[in-house]
Short mmCIF file of C-alpha atoms and ligand atoms in Angstrom, two decimals:
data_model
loop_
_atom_site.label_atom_id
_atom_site.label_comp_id
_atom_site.label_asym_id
_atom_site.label_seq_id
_atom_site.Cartn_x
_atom_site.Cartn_y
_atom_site.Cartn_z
CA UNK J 1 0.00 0.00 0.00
CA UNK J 2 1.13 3.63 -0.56
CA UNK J 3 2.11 4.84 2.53
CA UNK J 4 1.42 8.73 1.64
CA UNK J 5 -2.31 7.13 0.66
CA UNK J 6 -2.49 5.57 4.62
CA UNK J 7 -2.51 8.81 6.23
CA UNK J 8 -5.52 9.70 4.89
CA UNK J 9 -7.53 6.73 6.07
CA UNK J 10 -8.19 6.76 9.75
CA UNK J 11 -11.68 5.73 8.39
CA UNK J 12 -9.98 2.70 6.72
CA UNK J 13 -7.67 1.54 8.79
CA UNK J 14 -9.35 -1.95 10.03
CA UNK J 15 -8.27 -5.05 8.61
CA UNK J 16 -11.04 -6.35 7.56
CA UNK J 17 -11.99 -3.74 5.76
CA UNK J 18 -8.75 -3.65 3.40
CA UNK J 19 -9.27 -7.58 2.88
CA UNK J 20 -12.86 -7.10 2.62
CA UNK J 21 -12.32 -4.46 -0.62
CA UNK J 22 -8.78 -5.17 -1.38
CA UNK J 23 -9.33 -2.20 -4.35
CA UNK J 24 -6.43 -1.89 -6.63
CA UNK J 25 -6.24 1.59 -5.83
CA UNK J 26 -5.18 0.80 -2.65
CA UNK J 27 -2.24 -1.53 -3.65
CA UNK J 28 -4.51 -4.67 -3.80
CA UNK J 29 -3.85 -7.33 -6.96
CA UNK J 30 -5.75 -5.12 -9.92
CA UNK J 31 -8.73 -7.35 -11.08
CA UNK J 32 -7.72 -7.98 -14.97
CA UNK J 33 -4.44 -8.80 -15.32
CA UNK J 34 -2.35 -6.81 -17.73
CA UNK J 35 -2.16 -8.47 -21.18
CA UNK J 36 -5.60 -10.24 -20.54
CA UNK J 37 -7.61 -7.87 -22.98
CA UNK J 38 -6.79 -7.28 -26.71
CA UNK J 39 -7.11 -4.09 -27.83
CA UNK J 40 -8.90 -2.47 -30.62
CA UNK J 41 -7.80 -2.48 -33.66
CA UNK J 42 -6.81 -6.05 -32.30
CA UNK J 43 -3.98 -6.70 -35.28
CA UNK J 44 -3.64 -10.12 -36.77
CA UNK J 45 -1.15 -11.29 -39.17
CA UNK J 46 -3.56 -11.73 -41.83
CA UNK J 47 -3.85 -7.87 -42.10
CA UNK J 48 -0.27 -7.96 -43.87
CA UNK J 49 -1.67 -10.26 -46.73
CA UNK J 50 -4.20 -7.45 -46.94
CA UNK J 51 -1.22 -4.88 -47.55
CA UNK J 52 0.73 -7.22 -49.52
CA UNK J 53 -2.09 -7.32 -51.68
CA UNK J 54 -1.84 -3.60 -52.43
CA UNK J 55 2.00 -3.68 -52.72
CA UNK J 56 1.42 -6.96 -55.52
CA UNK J 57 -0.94 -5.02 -57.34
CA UNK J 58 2.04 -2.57 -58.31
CA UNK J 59 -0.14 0.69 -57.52
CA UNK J 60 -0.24 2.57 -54.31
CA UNK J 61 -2.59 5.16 -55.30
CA UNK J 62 -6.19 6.01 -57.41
CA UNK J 63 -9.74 6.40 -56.44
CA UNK J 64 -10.25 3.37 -59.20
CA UNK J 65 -7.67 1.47 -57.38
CA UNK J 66 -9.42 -2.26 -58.27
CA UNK J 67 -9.74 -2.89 -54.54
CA UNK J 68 -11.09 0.49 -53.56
CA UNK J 69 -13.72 -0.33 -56.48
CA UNK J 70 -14.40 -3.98 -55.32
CA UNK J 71 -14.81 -2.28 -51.09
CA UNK J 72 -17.30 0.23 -52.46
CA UNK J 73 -18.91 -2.49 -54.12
CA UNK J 74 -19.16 -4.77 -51.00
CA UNK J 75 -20.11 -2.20 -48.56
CA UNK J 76 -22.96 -1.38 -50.86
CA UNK J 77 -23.73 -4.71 -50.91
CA UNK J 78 -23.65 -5.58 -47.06
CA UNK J 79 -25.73 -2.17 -46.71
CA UNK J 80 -28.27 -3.55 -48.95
CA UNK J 81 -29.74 -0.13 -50.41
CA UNK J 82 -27.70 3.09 -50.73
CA UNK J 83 -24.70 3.91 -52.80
CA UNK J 84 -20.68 4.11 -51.60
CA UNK J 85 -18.27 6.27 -52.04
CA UNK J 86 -14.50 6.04 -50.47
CA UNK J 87 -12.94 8.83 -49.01
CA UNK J 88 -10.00 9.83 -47.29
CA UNK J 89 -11.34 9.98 -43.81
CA UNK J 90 -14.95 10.43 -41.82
CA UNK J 91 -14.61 14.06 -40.78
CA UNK J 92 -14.35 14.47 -45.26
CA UNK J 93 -17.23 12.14 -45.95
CA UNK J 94 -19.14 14.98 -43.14
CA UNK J 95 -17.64 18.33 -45.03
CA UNK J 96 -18.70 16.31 -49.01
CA UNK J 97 -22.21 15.74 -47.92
CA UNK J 98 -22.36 19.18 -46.18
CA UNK J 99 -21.13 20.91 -49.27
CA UNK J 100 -23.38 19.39 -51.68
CA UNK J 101 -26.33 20.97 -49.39
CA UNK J 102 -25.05 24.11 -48.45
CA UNK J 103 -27.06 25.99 -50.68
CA UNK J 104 -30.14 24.94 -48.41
CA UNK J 105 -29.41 27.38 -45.82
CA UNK J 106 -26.66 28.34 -44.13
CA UNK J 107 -27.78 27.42 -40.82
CA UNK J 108 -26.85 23.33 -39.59
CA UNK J 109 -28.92 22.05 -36.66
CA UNK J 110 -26.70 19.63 -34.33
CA UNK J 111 -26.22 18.62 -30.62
CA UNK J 112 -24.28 20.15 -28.50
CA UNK J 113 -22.78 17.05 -27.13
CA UNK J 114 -20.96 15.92 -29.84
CA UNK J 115 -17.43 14.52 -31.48
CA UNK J 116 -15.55 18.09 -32.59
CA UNK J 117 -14.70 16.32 -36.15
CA UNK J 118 -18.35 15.77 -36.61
CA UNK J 119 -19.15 19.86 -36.10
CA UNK J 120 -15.75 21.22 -37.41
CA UNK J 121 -16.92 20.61 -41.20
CA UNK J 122 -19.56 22.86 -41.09
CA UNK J 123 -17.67 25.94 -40.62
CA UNK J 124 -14.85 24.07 -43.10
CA UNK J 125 -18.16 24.33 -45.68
CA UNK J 126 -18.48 28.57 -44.82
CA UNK J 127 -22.02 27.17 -42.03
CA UNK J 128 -22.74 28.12 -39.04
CA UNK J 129 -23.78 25.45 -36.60
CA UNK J 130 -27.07 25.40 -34.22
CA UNK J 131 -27.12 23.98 -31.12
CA UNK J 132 -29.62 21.76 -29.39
CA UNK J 133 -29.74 19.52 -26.12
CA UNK J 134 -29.21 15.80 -26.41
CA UNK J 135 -31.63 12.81 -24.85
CA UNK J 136 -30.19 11.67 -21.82
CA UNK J 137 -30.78 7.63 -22.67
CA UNK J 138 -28.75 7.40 -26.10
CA UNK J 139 -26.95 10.85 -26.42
CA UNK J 140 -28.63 11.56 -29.69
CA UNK J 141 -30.24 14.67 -30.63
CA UNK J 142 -33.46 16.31 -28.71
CA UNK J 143 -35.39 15.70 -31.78
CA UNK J 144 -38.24 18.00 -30.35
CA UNK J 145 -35.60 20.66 -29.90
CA UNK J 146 -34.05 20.12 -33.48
CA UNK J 147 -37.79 20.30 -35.08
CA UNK J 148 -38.40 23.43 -32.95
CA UNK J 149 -35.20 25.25 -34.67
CA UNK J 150 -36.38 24.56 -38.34
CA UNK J 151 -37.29 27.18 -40.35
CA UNK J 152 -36.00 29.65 -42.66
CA UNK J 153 -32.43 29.39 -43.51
CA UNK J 154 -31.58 26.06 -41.49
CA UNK J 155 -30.40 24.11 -44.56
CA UNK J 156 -29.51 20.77 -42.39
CA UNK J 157 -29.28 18.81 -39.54
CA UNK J 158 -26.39 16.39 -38.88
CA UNK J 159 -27.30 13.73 -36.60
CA UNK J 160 -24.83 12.35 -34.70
CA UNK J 161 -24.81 8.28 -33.62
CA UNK J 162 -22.58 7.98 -30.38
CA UNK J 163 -20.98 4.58 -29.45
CA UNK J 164 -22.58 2.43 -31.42
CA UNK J 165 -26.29 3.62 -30.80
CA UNK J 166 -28.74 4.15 -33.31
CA UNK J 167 -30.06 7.77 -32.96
CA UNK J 168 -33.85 6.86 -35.14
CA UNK J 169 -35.50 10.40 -34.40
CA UNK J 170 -38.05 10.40 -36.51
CA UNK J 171 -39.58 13.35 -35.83
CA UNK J 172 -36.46 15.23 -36.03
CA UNK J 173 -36.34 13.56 -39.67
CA UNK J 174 -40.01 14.06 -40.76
CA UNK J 175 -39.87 17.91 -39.63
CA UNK J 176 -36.57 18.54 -41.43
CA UNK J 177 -38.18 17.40 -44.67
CA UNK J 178 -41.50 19.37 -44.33
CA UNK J 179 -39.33 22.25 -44.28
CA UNK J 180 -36.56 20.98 -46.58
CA UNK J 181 -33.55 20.70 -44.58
CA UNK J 182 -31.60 18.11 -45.90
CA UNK J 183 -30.77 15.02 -43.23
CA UNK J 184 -27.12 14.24 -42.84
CA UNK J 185 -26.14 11.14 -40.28
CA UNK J 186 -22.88 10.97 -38.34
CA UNK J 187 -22.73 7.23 -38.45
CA UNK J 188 -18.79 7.12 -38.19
CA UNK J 189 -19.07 4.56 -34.78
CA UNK J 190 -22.71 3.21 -35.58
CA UNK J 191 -21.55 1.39 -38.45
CA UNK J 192 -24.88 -0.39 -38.48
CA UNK J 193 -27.05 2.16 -38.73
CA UNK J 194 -26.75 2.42 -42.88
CA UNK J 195 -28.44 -1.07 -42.76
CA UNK J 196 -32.13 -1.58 -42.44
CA UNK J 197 -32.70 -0.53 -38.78
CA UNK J 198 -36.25 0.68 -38.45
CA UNK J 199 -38.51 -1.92 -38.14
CA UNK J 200 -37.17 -3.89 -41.43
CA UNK J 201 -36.69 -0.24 -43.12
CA UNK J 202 -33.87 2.31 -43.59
CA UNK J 203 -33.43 5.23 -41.70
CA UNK J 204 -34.94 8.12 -43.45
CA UNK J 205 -31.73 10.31 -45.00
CA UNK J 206 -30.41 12.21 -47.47
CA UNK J 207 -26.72 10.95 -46.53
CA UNK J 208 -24.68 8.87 -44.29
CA UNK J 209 -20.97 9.52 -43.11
CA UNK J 210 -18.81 6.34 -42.20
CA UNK J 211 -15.39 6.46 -40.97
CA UNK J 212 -13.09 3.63 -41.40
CA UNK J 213 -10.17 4.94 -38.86
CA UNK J 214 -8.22 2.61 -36.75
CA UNK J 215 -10.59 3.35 -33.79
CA UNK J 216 -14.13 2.27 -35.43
CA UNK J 217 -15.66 -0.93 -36.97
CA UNK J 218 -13.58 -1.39 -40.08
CA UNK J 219 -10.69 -1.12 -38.00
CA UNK J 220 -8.34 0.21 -41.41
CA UNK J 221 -6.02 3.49 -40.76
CA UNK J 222 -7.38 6.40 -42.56
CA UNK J 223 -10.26 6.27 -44.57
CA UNK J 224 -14.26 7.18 -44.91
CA UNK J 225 -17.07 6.45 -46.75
CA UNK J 226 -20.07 9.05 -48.47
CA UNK J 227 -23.25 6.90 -48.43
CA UNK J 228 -26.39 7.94 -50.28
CA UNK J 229 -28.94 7.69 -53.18
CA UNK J 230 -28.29 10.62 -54.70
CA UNK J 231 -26.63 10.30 -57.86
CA UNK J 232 -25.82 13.84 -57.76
CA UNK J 233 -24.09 13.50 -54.45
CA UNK J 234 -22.33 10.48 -55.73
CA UNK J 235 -20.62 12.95 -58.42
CA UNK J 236 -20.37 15.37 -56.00
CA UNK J 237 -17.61 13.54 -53.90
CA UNK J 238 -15.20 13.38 -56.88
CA UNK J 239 -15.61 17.37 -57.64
CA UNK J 240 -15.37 18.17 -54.05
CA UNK J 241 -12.54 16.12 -53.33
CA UNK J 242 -10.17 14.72 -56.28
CA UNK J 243 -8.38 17.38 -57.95
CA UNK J 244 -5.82 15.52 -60.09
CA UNK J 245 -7.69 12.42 -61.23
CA UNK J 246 -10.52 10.61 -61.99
CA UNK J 247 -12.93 7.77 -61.06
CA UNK J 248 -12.52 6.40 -64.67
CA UNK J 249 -8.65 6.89 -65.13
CA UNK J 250 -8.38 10.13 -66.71
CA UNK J 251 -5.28 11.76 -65.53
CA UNK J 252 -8.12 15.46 -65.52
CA UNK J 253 -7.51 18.04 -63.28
CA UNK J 254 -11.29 18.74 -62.40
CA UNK J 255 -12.22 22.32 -63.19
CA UNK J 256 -14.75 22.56 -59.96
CA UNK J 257 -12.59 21.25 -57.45
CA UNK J 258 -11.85 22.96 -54.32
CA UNK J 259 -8.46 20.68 -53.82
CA UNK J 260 -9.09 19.13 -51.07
CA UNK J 261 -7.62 15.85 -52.44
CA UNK J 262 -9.73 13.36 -50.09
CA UNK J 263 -8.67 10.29 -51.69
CA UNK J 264 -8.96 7.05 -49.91
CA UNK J 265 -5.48 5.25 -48.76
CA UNK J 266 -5.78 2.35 -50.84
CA UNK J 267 -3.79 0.09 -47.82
CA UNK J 268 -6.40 1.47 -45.16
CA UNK J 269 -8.82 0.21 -48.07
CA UNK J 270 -7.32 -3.38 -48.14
CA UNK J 271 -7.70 -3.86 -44.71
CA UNK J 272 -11.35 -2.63 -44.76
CA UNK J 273 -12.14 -4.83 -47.31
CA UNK J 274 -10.90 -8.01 -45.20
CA UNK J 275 -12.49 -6.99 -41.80
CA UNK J 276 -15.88 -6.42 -44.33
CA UNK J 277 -16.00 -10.19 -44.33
CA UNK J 278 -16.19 -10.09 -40.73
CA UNK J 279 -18.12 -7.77 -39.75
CA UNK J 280 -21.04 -9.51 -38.87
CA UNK J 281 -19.87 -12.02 -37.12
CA UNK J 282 -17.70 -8.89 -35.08
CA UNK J 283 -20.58 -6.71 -34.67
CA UNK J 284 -22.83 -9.77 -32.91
CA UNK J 285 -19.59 -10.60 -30.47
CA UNK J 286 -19.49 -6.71 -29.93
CA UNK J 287 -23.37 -6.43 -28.72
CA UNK J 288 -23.23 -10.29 -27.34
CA UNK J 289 -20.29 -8.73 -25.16
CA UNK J 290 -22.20 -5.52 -24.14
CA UNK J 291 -25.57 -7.50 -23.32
CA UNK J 292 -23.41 -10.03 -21.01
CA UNK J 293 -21.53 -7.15 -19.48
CA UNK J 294 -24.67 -5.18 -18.93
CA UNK J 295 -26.29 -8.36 -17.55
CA UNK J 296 -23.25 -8.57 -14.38
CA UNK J 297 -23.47 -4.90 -13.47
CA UNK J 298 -27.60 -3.68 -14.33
CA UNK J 299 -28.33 -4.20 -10.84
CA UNK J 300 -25.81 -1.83 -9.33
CA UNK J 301 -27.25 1.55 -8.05
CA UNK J 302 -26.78 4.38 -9.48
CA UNK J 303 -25.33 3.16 -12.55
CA UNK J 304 -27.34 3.17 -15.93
CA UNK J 305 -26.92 2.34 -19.75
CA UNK J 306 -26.34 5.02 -22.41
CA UNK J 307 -27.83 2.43 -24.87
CA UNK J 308 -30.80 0.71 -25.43
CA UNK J 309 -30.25 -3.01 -24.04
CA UNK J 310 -33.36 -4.08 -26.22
CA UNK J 311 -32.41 -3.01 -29.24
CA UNK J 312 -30.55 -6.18 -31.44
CA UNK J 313 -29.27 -3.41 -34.37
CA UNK J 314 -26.84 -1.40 -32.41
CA UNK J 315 -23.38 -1.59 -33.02
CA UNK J 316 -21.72 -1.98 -29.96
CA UNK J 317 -18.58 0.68 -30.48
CA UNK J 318 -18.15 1.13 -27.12
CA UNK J 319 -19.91 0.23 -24.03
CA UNK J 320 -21.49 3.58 -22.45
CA UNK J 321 -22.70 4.11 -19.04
CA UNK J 322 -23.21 7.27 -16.34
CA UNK J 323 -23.43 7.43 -13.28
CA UNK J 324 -26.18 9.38 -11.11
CA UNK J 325 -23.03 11.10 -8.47
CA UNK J 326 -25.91 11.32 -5.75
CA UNK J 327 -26.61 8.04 -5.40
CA UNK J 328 -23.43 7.86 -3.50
CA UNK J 329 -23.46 10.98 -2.26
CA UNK J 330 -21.29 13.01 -4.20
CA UNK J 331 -22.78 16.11 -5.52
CA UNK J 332 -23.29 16.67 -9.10
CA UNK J 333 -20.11 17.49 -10.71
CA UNK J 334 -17.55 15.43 -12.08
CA UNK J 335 -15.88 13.92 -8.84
CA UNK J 336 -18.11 11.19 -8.52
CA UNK J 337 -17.59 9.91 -11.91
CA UNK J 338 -14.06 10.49 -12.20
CA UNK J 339 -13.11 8.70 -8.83
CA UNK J 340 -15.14 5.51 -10.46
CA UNK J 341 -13.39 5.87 -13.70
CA UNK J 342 -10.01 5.98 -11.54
CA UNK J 343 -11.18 2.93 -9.19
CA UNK J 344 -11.38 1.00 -12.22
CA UNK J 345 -8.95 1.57 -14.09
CA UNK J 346 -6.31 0.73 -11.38
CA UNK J 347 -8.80 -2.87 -11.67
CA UNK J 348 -7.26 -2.60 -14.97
CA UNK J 349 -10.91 -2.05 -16.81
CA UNK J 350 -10.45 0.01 -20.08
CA UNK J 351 -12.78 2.59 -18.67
CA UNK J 352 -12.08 5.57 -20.21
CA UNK J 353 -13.63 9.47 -20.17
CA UNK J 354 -14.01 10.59 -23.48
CA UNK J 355 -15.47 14.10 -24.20
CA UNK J 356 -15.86 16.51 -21.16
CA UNK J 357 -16.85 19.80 -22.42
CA UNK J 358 -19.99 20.45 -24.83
CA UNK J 359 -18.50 20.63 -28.46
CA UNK J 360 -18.36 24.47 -29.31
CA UNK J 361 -15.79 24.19 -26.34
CA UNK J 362 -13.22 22.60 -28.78
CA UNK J 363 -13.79 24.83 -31.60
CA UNK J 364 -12.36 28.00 -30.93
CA UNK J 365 -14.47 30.10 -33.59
CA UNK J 366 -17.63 29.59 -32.15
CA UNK J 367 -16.90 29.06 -28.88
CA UNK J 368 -17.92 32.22 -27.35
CA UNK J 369 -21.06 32.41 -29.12
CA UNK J 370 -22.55 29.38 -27.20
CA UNK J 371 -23.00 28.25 -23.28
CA UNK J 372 -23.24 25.21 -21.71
CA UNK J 373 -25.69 26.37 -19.14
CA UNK J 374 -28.45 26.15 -21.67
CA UNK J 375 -27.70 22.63 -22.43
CA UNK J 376 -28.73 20.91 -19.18
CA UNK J 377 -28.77 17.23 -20.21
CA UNK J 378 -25.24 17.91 -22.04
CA UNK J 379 -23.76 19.13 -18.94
CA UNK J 380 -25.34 16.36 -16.42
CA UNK J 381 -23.66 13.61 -19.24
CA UNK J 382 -20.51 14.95 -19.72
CA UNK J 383 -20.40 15.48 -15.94
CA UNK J 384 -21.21 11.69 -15.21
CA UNK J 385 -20.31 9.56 -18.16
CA UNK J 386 -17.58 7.27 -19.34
CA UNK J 387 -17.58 4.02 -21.46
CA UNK J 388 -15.92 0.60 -21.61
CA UNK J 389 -13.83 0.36 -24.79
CA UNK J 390 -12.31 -3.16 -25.95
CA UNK J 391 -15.58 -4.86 -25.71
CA UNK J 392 -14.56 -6.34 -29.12
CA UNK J 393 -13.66 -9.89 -30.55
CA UNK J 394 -11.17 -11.68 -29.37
CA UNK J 395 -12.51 -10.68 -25.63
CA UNK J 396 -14.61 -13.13 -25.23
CA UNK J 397 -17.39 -13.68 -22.36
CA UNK J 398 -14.40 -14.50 -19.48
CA UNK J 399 -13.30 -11.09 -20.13
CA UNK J 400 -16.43 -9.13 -19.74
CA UNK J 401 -17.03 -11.73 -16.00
CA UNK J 402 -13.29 -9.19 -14.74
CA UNK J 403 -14.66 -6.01 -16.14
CA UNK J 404 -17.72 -6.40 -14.46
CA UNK J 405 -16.01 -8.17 -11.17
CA UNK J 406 -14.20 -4.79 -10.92
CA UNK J 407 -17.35 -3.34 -11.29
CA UNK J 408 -18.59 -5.08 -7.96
CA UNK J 409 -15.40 -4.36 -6.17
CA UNK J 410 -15.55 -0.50 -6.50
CA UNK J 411 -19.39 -0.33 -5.99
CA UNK J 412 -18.50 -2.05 -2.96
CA UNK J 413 -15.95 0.07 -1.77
CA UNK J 414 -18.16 3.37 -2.88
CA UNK J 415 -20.82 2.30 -0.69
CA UNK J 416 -19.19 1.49 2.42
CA UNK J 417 -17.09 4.93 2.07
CA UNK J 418 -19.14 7.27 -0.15
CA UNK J 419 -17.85 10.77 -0.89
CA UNK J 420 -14.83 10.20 1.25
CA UNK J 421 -13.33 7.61 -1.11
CA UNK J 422 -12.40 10.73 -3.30
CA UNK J 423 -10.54 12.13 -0.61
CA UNK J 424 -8.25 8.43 -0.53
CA UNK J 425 -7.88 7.87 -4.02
CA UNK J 426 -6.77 11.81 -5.14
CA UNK J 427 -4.00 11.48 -2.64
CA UNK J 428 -2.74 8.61 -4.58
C1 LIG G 1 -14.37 9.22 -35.83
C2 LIG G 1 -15.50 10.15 -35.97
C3 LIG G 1 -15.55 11.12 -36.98
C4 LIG G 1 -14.41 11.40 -37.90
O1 LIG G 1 -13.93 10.29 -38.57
P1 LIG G 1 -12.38 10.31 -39.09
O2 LIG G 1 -12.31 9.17 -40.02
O3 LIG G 1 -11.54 10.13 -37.86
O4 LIG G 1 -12.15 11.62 -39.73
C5 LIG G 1 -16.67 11.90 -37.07
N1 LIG G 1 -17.71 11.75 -36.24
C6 LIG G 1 -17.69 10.85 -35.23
C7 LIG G 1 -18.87 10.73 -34.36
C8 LIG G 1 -16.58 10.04 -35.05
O5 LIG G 1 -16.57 9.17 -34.05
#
C-alpha cells in the first residue's frame, strides 16, 4: 500500500476492511491482469496479406484502385440499399455531404454534445452550426428541440450516432423534410445504422458519413465512406474532393474542385475490405459482449446504460454508461464519476472518459457564441459519463465476468465509504 495514501484513512484503517475491498487503488492485486484484454484495432497477421495485396498489385494510389472499387462495391452490398463512395477519412465524408447541401441554408442544426470532427466541417463548408440539447438515454439529438429550430435558412441537420447507438429520431427527420432541410447522419461509430434498422426499413436520409479509422468498426487506418442515393451526391464527392484524377482513369484536373484531395489510402482500403467479411460475425460478439456485461453490473445503483439493451441493431462501439453522483453521495459534478473511472482503471478495466466539455468548447471560432448552461442534459452527461472500450472480438465472455467483477469491487468500496473515497484515491 502507498504509505502517503495511509494517512488519509483513519476511516480505513481496520483489517477487515482492506481484505474485505482489497481495491487496486489501494495496492490490492488489480482485477484484470495486464495483457488479458486485446485491444482495438486487435492486429492479426492476416492484415499484412491485406497490404501485400496492395504492394502486388504494383499501384499505391487512385480512387479506381481495383480494390477500392471492389470495397465500395461490398459495402454497398452488405448495406443492402444506398450507394458508396471512399474517401479519405470520416470528418471528409461529413464536409462532401455538407457541401453538396449548403445551398439549403446556411444554418446546420446539431447537438451540443458531440465529437468536434463531426461539427468542425460545417464551418470548413463557410455554415454556421445550431445547437440543441441531447436525450439523456442514447446521447442523440433532442429531436423535439431540433424540429423546434427549423425554419427559414436552417439548410440541415447532422445527426450524430454515439458509441454504437442508433439515434432513429423520426420526428427530427419528418420535420426537417416538411421544411426541406436536408438530413445528414454521423454514423462514423454506428456502423450499423446504414443497414435496415427501423422496423425492417432504412433510416430516413439524405446521406450517411462512415469512418473507417483505426478506432471504429472497419478497423483500417485512414479512410471514410459518403453513403447515399443521390446520384448527384455520388458525383459530387469526386468534384469536391479529387483534384488531379478521376474515377474512370483520366489523368483530368477537375475544373470545380476545391483541392481538397480526399482520396482514400488504398492500404487502409485493403484492410477494410478483409475486416468487411467479418463484420457480422464482429458486430454480434461486440453487442453479445455488451448484453453479457450489462447483464453482471444492471443491478448496481446508481449506474445506468447510455444504450438501449433491447435493441438487437446497435453496433456496440463502445460500451457507455453514467453514473447518477448522488446516489453515492457526491454532488453533481464530475468527482463522482471520475473517482469511479479511476477505481477501475487501477482494476485494470479500459474505462475511459471521453469528451468533457460540450462541443463548441473545442472549436475555438464559435466558442464564445454558445454556453453550456443552456444545455442541461449535455452538462449532467458529460459530468457523469464514461464508457468501456475493448468490448470487441477476441474478448470473449471471461473477459467481460473481470470487467464487471471490478465493477462489484468498487461499488463495494463506494458504498461502504461514499464521498470520502475521493478524498483516498486523489491522494494517490
Ligand atoms: C471518428 C468520428 C468522426 C471522424 O472520422 P475520421 O475518419 O476520424 O475523420 C466523425 N464523427 C464521429 C462521431 C466520429 O466518431
Amino acid at each position: 500500500m502507498n504509505g502517503h495514501a495511509s494517512n488519509n484513512l483513519e476511516f480505513y484503517n481496520s483489517r477487515e476492511d482492506r481484505q474485505e475491498m482489497d481495491l487496486a487503488l489501494l495496492g490490492g492485486e488489480p482485477i484484470v491482469p495486464p495483457k488479458r484484454i486485446t485491444p482495438w484495432p486487435a492486429t492479426q497477421a492476416e492484415h499484412l496479406d491485406a497490404l501485400r495485396e496492395v504492394v502486388d498489385s504494383g499501384r499505391y494510389h487512385r480512387v479506381n484502385h481495383p480494390i477500392v472499387a471492389d470495397l465500395e462495391q461490398n459495402l454497398e452490398t452488405w448495406a443492402g440499399k444506398w450507394r458508396v463512395r471512399a474517401v479519405g477519412s470520416g470528418t471528409a465524408a461529413i464536409h462532401i455531404e455538407l457541401d453538396y447541401f449548403k445551398d439549403r441554408g446556411e444554418h446546420v442544426v446539431t447537438a451540443a454534445l458531440n465529437w468536434p470532427g463531426a461539427v468542425g466541417p460545417i464551418a470548413i463548408s463557410g455554415l454556421q452550426p445550431v445547437f440543441v440539447d441531447v436525450d439523456m438515454n442514447l446521447v442523440g439529438i433532442d429531436q423535439e428541440a431540433a424540429a423546434d429550430k427549423f425554419g427559414p435558412g436552417v439548410g440541415a441537420v447532422l445527426i450524430t450516432h454515439l458509441f454504437g447507438n442508433n439515434i432513429r429520431v423520426p420526428h427530427a427527420r419528418s420535420a426537417a423534410r416538411a421544411r426541406g432541410a436536408a438530413v445528414i447522419d454521423d454514423v462514423c461509430q454506428s456502423i450499423g445504422a446504414i443497414k435496415a434498422i427501423v422496423n425492417g426499413a432504412y433510416i430516413d436520409t439524405d446521406a450517411l458519413a462512415l469512418s473507417g479509422n483505426g478506432a471504429k468498426h472497419l478497423g483500417a487506418g485512414e479512410l471514410g465512406f459518403v453513403i447515399t442515393e443521390d446520384k448527384d451526391l455520388i458525383e459530387h464527392v469526386d468534384a469536391v474532393s479529387l483534384t488531379s484524377s478521376s474515377r474512370n482513369g483520366d489523368r483530368a484536373f477537375s475544373p470545380c474542385s476545391a483541392g481538397y484531395n480526399y482520396r482514400p489510402n488504398v492500404f487502409s482500403s485493403s484492410i477494410a475490405k478483409m475486416r468487411l467479411g467479418n463484420l457480422e460475425t464482429q458486430l454480434q460478439v461486440r453487442r453479445d459482449n455488451g448484453k453479457i456485461l450489462w447483464e453482471m453490473i444492471r443491478d448496481l445503483p446508481g449506474l445506468f446504460p447510455l444504450f438501449d439493451p433491447s435493441d438487437c441493431d446497435q453496433s456496440m462501439l463502445n460500451f457507455p454508461l453514467r453514473i447518477e453522483p448522488e446516489a453515492f453521495g457526491f454532488g453533481s459534478g464530475p468527482a463522482a464519476r471520475d473517482t469511479v473511472v479511476k477505481m477501475l482503471q487501477a482494476e485494470g478495466a479500459p474505462v475511459l472518459v471521453w469528451l468533457r466539455k460540450p462541443v463548441f468548447e473545442y472549436l475555438p471560432n464559435i466558442a464564445d457564441d454558445w454556453k453550456a448552461a443552456d444545455f442541461p442534459n449535455t452538462v449532467k452527461l458529460l459530468n457523469t459519463m464514461f464508457y468501456v472500450s475493448e468490448i470487441a472480438p477476441p474478448n470473449e465472455a471471461e473477459v467481460m465476468e473481470l470487467y464487471a467483477e471490478a465493477f462489484h469491487r468498487v461499488w463495494k468500496a463506494l458504498f461502504k465509504f461514499g464521498p470520502k473515497i475521493s478524498g483516498i484515491t486523489t491522494t494517490i
